Amino acid sequence: MKRTLLAVVCAALAGCEYTVPLVETPKIDIDRSVVGVWQRVKDGGRTENLLVLPLSGQEYLVSFPAGSKTAMFARGCLWRGVGLTLVQLDWFGTARAKLPEDNRTFQYACYTVEADTVRIRLLSSDVVPKDVASSAELVEVIARHKDDPALFRDEMLFRRVRTP
């Protein structure tokens, strides 16, 4: 059951797929424009929240889908290289206190913030294989495909939730 819940939540995020980090020690200051509560409306009118909080000057605490029984939590930080800026997410547990049972906890995304909208695209494992063996190999594969429109999955659009 534990493994199933984590697998379902990871699938909702399009998979916690990578075993290697791009960033070992966060050094880039967080982008405060992404801090807050974001919401997207799925088919059928169902909503999902994304919560992004500053954990430190260089790290985020991320929860998705925030406030739900299946919420997952990650530490996030920024990586810059090969002309790209990505968020590295390291998913470490769920709202039901379930911990990952394997080392496939990393996920990578690019994003843009425009006024009250954030557009997020996850790195595609169809282009960057899940079995990369090292951070250096991960960077090399991303660099080789950085101009490939298929490098990232379909866009997820979230709108900022204004709290009173």
mmCIF file of C-alpha atoms in Angstrom:
data_model
loop_
_atom_site.group_PDB
_atom_site.id
_atom_site.type_symbol
_atom_site.label_atom_id
_atom_site.label_comp_id
_atom_site.label_asym_id
_atom_site.label_seq_id
_atom_site.Cartn_x
_atom_site.Cartn_y
_atom_site.Cartn_z
ATOM 1 C CA MET A 1 0.000 0.000 0.000
ATOM 2 C CA LYS A 2 2.826 2.426 0.907
ATOM 3 C CA ARG A 3 4.534 1.897 -2.419
ATOM 4 C CA THR A 4 1.239 2.215 -4.307
ATOM 5 C CA LEU A 5 0.395 5.583 -2.751
ATOM 6 C CA LEU A 6 3.813 7.007 -3.551
ATOM 7 C CA ALA A 7 3.636 5.595 -7.073
ATOM 8 C CA VAL A 8 0.198 7.167 -7.634
ATOM 9 C CA VAL A 9 1.346 10.569 -6.442
ATOM 10 C CA CYS A 10 4.553 10.368 -8.479
ATOM 11 C CA ALA A 11 2.511 9.418 -11.520
ATOM 12 C CA ALA A 12 0.392 12.508 -10.973
ATOM 13 C CA LEU A 13 3.573 14.523 -11.157
ATOM 14 C CA ALA A 14 4.605 12.602 -14.271
ATOM 15 C CA GLY A 15 7.063 10.470 -12.344
ATOM 16 C CA CYS A 16 9.825 10.837 -9.808
ATOM 17 C CA GLU A 17 12.332 9.418 -12.182
ATOM 18 C CA TYR A 18 15.935 10.320 -11.583
ATOM 19 C CA THR A 19 18.444 8.976 -9.075
ATOM 20 C CA VAL A 20 21.110 11.653 -9.506
ATOM 21 C CA PRO A 21 21.023 15.328 -8.539
ATOM 22 C CA LEU A 22 22.122 18.236 -10.688
ATOM 23 C CA VAL A 23 22.838 20.153 -7.468
ATOM 24 C CA GLU A 24 24.621 18.628 -4.480
ATOM 25 C CA THR A 25 24.746 21.828 -2.401
ATOM 26 C CA PRO A 26 22.325 24.657 -3.281
ATOM 27 C CA LYS A 27 24.165 27.921 -3.977
ATOM 28 C CA ILE A 28 21.769 29.952 -6.138
ATOM 29 C CA ASP A 29 19.306 32.237 -4.356
ATOM 30 C CA ILE A 30 15.686 31.214 -4.717
ATOM 31 C CA ASP A 31 13.379 33.083 -7.063
ATOM 32 C CA ARG A 32 10.886 34.685 -4.676
ATOM 33 C CA SER A 33 8.391 35.245 -7.510
ATOM 34 C CA VAL A 34 7.392 31.557 -7.294
ATOM 35 C CA VAL A 35 6.831 31.569 -3.533
ATOM 36 C CA GLY A 36 3.148 31.195 -2.659
ATOM 37 C CA VAL A 37 0.098 29.083 -3.310
ATOM 38 C CA TRP A 38 -0.727 28.256 -6.906
ATOM 39 C CA GLN A 39 -3.765 26.453 -8.293
ATOM 40 C CA ARG A 40 -4.672 24.723 -11.520
ATOM 41 C CA VAL A 41 -8.046 23.512 -12.697
ATOM 42 C CA LYS A 42 -8.056 20.022 -14.139
ATOM 43 C CA ASP A 43 -10.633 18.450 -16.415
ATOM 44 C CA GLY A 44 -14.012 18.245 -14.711
ATOM 45 C CA GLY A 45 -13.318 21.332 -12.609
ATOM 46 C CA ARG A 46 -11.160 19.556 -10.020
ATOM 47 C CA THR A 47 -8.448 21.823 -8.601
ATOM 48 C CA GLU A 48 -4.891 21.065 -7.493
ATOM 49 C CA ASN A 49 -2.733 23.330 -5.371
ATOM 50 C CA LEU A 50 1.000 23.812 -5.533
ATOM 51 C CA LEU A 51 2.622 25.306 -2.434
ATOM 52 C CA VAL A 52 6.104 26.811 -2.691
ATOM 53 C CA LEU A 53 7.742 28.164 0.471
ATOM 54 C CA PRO A 54 11.255 29.419 1.129
ATOM 55 C CA LEU A 55 13.103 26.823 3.196
ATOM 56 C CA SER A 56 16.294 28.878 3.186
ATOM 57 C CA GLY A 57 17.846 31.515 0.969
ATOM 58 C CA GLN A 58 18.770 28.800 -1.535
ATOM 59 C CA GLU A 59 16.052 26.168 -1.072
ATOM 60 C CA TYR A 60 12.309 25.797 -1.416
ATOM 61 C CA LEU A 61 9.854 23.537 0.337
ATOM 62 C CA VAL A 62 7.352 22.328 -2.260
ATOM 63 C CA SER A 63 4.080 20.484 -1.707
ATOM 64 C CA PHE A 64 1.912 19.047 -4.477
ATOM 65 C CA PRO A 65 -1.032 18.600 -4.526
ATOM 66 C CA ALA A 66 -0.904 20.766 -1.427
ATOM 67 C CA GLY A 67 -3.592 20.238 1.174
ATOM 68 C CA SER A 68 -4.621 16.840 -0.184
ATOM 69 C CA LYS A 69 -4.336 13.393 1.394
ATOM 70 C CA THR A 70 -1.854 12.471 -1.337
ATOM 71 C CA ALA A 71 0.329 15.581 -1.031
ATOM 72 C CA MET A 72 4.028 15.025 -1.596
ATOM 73 C CA PHE A 73 6.840 17.155 -0.237
ATOM 74 C CA ALA A 74 10.127 18.092 -1.860
ATOM 75 C CA ARG A 75 13.168 20.217 -1.296
ATOM 76 C CA GLY A 76 13.766 22.368 -4.331
ATOM 77 C CA CYS A 77 16.679 24.425 -5.544
ATOM 78 C CA LEU A 78 17.808 26.122 -8.718
ATOM 79 C CA TRP A 79 20.394 24.854 -11.188
ATOM 80 C CA ARG A 80 21.870 26.912 -14.006
ATOM 81 C CA GLY A 81 23.873 25.493 -16.839
ATOM 82 C CA VAL A 82 23.978 25.011 -20.609
ATOM 83 C CA GLY A 83 21.824 28.119 -21.046
ATOM 84 C CA LEU A 84 18.968 26.782 -18.897
ATOM 85 C CA THR A 85 17.647 27.366 -15.392
ATOM 86 C CA LEU A 86 15.909 24.365 -13.863
ATOM 87 C CA VAL A 87 14.350 23.609 -10.511
ATOM 88 C CA GLN A 88 15.659 20.427 -8.961
ATOM 89 C CA LEU A 89 12.997 18.725 -6.851
ATOM 90 C CA ASP A 90 13.977 16.011 -4.405
ATOM 91 C CA TRP A 91 10.733 14.369 -3.210
ATOM 92 C CA PHE A 92 11.161 13.083 0.335
ATOM 93 C CA GLY A 93 7.731 12.124 1.676
ATOM 94 C CA THR A 94 3.975 12.395 1.648
ATOM 95 C CA ALA A 95 1.212 13.851 3.800
ATOM 96 C CA ARG A 96 0.667 10.344 5.127
ATOM 97 C CA ALA A 97 4.288 10.167 6.340
ATOM 98 C CA LYS A 98 5.273 7.747 3.593
ATOM 99 C CA LEU A 99 8.910 7.876 2.592
ATOM 100 C CA PRO A 100 10.351 6.928 -0.805
ATOM 101 C CA GLU A 101 11.259 3.279 -0.999
ATOM 102 C CA ASP A 102 13.807 3.698 -3.763
ATOM 103 C CA ASN A 103 16.286 6.353 -4.816
ATOM 104 C CA ARG A 104 14.227 7.709 -7.746
ATOM 105 C CA THR A 105 13.334 10.920 -5.938
ATOM 106 C CA PHE A 106 14.600 13.613 -8.302
ATOM 107 C CA GLN A 107 12.600 15.541 -10.831
ATOM 108 C CA TYR A 108 13.569 18.600 -12.887
ATOM 109 C CA ALA A 109 11.430 21.398 -14.273
ATOM 110 C CA CYS A 110 11.686 24.692 -16.079
ATOM 111 C CA TYR A 111 9.252 27.469 -15.282
ATOM 112 C CA THR A 112 8.228 30.994 -16.172
ATOM 113 C CA VAL A 113 6.308 33.428 -14.014
ATOM 114 C CA GLU A 114 4.103 35.993 -15.747
ATOM 115 C CA ALA A 115 2.095 38.215 -13.373
ATOM 116 C CA ASP A 116 -0.167 35.776 -11.473
ATOM 117 C CA THR A 117 0.624 32.741 -13.605
ATOM 118 C CA VAL A 118 3.389 30.171 -13.419
ATOM 119 C CA ARG A 119 4.006 27.813 -16.326
ATOM 120 C CA ILE A 120 5.842 24.614 -15.427
ATOM 121 C CA ARG A 121 7.264 21.945 -17.711
ATOM 122 C CA LEU A 122 8.870 18.783 -16.363
ATOM 123 C CA LEU A 123 11.965 17.238 -17.921
ATOM 124 C CA SER A 124 10.980 14.394 -20.231
ATOM 125 C CA SER A 125 12.397 10.955 -19.505
ATOM 126 C CA ASP A 126 11.673 10.115 -23.141
ATOM 127 C CA VAL A 127 14.512 12.484 -24.057
ATOM 128 C CA VAL A 128 16.664 12.302 -20.912
ATOM 129 C CA PRO A 129 16.703 8.637 -19.870
ATOM 130 C CA LYS A 130 15.942 7.700 -16.281
ATOM 131 C CA ASP A 131 19.071 5.576 -16.037
ATOM 132 C CA VAL A 132 21.671 8.353 -16.260
ATOM 133 C CA ALA A 133 24.435 7.255 -13.917
ATOM 134 C CA SER A 134 25.916 10.545 -12.759
ATOM 135 C CA SER A 135 25.275 14.256 -12.472
ATOM 136 C CA ALA A 136 27.848 14.867 -15.208
ATOM 137 C CA GLU A 137 26.030 12.491 -17.560
ATOM 138 C CA LEU A 138 22.701 14.164 -16.733
ATOM 139 C CA VAL A 139 24.146 17.586 -17.611
ATOM 140 C CA GLU A 140 25.653 16.192 -20.822
ATOM 141 C CA VAL A 141 22.336 14.708 -21.999
ATOM 142 C CA ILE A 142 20.429 17.906 -21.133
ATOM 143 C CA ALA A 143 23.060 19.961 -22.994
ATOM 144 C CA ARG A 144 22.831 17.729 -26.052
ATOM 145 C CA HIS A 145 19.024 18.182 -26.189
ATOM 146 C CA LYS A 146 18.629 21.717 -24.809
ATOM 147 C CA ASP A 147 17.098 22.998 -28.063
ATOM 148 C CA ASP A 148 14.852 19.967 -28.574
ATOM 149 C CA PRO A 149 11.190 20.972 -28.113
ATOM 150 C CA ALA A 150 10.567 17.507 -26.633
ATOM 151 C CA LEU A 151 13.091 18.051 -23.790
ATOM 152 C CA PHE A 152 10.194 19.018 -21.522
ATOM 153 C CA ARG A 153 6.716 17.563 -21.101
ATOM 154 C CA ASP A 154 3.471 19.433 -21.652
ATOM 155 C CA GLU A 155 3.036 22.678 -19.792
ATOM 156 C CA MET A 156 1.152 22.863 -16.507
ATOM 157 C CA LEU A 157 -0.447 26.245 -15.876
ATOM 158 C CA PHE A 158 -1.058 27.463 -12.327
ATOM 159 C CA ARG A 159 -2.613 30.726 -11.145
ATOM 160 C CA ARG A 160 -1.607 32.433 -7.917
ATOM 161 C CA VAL A 161 -4.093 32.030 -5.071
ATOM 162 C CA ARG A 162 -4.623 35.321 -3.308
ATOM 163 C CA THR A 163 -5.000 34.887 0.413
ATOM 164 C CA PRO A 164 -6.713 37.511 2.569
#
